[in-house]
PDB file of C-alpha atoms in Angstrom:
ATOM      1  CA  UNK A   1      -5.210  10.467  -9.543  1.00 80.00           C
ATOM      2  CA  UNK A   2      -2.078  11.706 -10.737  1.00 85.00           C
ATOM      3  CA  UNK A   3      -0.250  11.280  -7.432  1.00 84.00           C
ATOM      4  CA  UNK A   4      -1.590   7.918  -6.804  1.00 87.00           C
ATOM      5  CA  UNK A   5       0.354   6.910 -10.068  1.00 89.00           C
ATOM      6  CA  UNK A   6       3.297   8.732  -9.775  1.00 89.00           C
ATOM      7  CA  UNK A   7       3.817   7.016  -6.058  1.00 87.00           C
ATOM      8  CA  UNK A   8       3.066   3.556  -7.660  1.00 88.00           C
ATOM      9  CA  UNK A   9       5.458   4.345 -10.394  1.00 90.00           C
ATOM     10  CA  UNK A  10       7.737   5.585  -7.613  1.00 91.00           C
ATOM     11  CA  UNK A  11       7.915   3.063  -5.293  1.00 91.00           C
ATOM     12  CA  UNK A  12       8.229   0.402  -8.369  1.00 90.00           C
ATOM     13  CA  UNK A  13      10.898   1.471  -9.490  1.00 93.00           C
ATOM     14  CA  UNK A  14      12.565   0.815  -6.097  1.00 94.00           C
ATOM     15  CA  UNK A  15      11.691  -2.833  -6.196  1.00 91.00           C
ATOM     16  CA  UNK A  16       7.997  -2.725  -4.884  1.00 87.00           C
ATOM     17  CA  UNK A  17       5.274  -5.110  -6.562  1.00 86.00           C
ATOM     18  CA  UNK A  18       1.422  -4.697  -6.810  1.00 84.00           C
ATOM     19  CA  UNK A  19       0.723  -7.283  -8.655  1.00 85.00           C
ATOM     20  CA  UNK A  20      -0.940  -9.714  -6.333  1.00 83.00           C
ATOM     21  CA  UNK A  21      -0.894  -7.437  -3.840  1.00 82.00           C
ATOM     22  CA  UNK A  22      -4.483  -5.903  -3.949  1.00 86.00           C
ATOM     23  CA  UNK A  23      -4.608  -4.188   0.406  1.00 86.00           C
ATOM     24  CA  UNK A  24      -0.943  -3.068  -0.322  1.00 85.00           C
ATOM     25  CA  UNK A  25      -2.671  -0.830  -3.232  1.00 86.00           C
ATOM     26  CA  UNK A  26      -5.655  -0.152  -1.330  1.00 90.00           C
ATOM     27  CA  UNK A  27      -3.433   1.462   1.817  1.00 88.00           C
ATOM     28  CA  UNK A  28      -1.446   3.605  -0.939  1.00 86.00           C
ATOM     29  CA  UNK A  29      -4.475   4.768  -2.772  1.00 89.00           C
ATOM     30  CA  UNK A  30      -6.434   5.752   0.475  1.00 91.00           C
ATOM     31  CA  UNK A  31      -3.238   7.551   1.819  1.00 88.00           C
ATOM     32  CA  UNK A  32      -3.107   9.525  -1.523  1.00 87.00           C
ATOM     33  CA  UNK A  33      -6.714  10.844  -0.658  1.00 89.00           C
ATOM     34  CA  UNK A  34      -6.142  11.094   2.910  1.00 89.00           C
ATOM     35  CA  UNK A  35      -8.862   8.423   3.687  1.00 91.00           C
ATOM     36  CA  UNK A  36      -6.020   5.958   5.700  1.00 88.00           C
ATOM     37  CA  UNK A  37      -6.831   5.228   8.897  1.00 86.00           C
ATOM     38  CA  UNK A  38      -3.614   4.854  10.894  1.00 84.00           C
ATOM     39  CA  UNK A  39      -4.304   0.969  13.085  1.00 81.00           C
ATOM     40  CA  UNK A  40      -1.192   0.941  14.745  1.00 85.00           C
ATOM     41  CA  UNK A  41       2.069   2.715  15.337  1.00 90.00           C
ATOM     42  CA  UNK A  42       5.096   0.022  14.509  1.00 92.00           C
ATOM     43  CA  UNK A  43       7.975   0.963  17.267  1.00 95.00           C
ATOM     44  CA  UNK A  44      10.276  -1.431  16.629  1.00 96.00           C
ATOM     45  CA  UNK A  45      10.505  -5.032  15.253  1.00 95.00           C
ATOM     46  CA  UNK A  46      14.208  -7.580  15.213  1.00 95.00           C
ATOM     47  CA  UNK A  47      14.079 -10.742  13.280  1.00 95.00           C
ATOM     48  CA  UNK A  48      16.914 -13.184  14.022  1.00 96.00           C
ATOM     49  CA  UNK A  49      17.592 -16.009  11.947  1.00 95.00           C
ATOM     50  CA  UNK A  50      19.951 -18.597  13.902  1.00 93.00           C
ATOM     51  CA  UNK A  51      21.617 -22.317  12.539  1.00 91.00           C
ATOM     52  CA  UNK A  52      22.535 -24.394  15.326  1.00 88.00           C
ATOM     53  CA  UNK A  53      23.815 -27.199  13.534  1.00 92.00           C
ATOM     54  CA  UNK A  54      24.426 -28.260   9.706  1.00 91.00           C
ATOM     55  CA  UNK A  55      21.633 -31.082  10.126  1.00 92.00           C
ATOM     56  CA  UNK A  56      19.034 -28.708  11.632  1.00 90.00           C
ATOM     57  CA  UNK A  57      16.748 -26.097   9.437  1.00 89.00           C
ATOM     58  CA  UNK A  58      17.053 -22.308  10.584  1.00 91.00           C
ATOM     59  CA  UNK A  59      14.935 -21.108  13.069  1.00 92.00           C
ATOM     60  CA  UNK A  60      13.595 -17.789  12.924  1.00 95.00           C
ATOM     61  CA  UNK A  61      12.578 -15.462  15.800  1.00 95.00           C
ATOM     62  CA  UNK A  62      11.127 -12.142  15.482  1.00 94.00           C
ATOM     63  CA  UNK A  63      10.391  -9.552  18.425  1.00 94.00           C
ATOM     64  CA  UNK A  64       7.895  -6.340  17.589  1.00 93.00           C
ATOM     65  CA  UNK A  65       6.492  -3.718  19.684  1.00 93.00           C
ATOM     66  CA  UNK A  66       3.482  -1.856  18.388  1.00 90.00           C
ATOM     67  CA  UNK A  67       1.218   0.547  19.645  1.00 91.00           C
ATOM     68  CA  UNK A  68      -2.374  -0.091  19.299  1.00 84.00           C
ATOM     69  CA  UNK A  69      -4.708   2.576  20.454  1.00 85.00           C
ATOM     70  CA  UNK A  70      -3.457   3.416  23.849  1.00 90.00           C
ATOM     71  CA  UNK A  71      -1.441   0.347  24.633  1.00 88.00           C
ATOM     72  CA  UNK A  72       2.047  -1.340  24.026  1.00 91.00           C
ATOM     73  CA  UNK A  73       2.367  -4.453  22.590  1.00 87.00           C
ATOM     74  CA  UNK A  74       5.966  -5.994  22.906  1.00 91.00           C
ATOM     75  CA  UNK A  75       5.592  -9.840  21.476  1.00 90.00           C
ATOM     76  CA  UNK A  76       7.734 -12.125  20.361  1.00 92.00           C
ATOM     77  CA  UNK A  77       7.507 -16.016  18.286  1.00 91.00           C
ATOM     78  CA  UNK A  78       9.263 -18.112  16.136  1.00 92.00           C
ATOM     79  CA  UNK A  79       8.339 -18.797  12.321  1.00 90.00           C
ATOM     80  CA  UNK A  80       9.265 -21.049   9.327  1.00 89.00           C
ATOM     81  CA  UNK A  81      11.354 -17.964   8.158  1.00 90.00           C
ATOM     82  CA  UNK A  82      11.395 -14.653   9.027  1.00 91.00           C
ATOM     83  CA  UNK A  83       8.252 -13.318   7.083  1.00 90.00           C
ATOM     84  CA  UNK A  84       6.884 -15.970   9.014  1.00 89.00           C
ATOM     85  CA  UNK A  85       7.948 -15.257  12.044  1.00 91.00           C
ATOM     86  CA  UNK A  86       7.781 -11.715  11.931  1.00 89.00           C
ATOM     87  CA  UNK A  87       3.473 -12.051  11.159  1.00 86.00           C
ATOM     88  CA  UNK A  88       2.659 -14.465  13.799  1.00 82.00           C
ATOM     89  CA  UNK A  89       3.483 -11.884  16.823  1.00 79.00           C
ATOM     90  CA  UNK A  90       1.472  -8.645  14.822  1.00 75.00           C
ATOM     91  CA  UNK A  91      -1.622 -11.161  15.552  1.00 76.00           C
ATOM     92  CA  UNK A  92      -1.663 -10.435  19.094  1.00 71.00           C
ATOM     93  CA  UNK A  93      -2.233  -7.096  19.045  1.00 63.00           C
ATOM     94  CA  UNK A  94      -4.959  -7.465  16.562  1.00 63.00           C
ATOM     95  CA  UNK A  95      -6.557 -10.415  19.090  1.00 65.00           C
ATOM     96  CA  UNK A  96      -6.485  -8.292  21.947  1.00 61.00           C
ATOM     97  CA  UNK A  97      -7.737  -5.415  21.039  1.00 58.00           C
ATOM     98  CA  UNK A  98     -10.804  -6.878  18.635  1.00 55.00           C
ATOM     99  CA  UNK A  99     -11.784  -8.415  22.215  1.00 56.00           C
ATOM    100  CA  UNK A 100     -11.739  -5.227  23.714  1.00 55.00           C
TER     101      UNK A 100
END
């Protein structure tokens, strides 16, 4: 128990916030008792945010390539911002292999 709060107190103080954020707390407790089970393996992610012109709102793309059992997901899509963006191409992964 003692871990669990010094890594909440830890991470914080660097800017991190529970509050609100109930699987975020889940994920760090379990890791703390070494119940976590590991979903996927991020490799790599890019989020661009381009403004073409003064009259037209950013667009946001975001690439990521994750690893989800044995396979390599490299996906790609464009959000209302980058959070956005960057959560709308970890759903494919997820999608394919829940059909699987």
């Amino acid at each position: 128990m003692r871990k669990i709060l010094d890594d909440l107190k830890r991470l914080e103080s660097e800017g991190f916030q529970f509050e609100g954020a109930e699987g975020s707390l889940e994920i760090l407790i379990k890791k703390a008792l070494g119940r976590h089970k590991k979903f996927f393996e991020l490799m790599g992610f890019r989020v661009i945010v381009e403004k073409k012109t003064e009259e037209e709102a950013p667009l946001s793309e975001a690439t990521i390539m994750v690893r989800v059992g044995d396979r390599v997901e490299h996906t790609a899509a464009v959000g209302n911002g980058p959070v956005n963006a960057l959560t709308m191409p970890f759903e494919k992964p997820w999608r394919n292999s829940i059909r699987d």
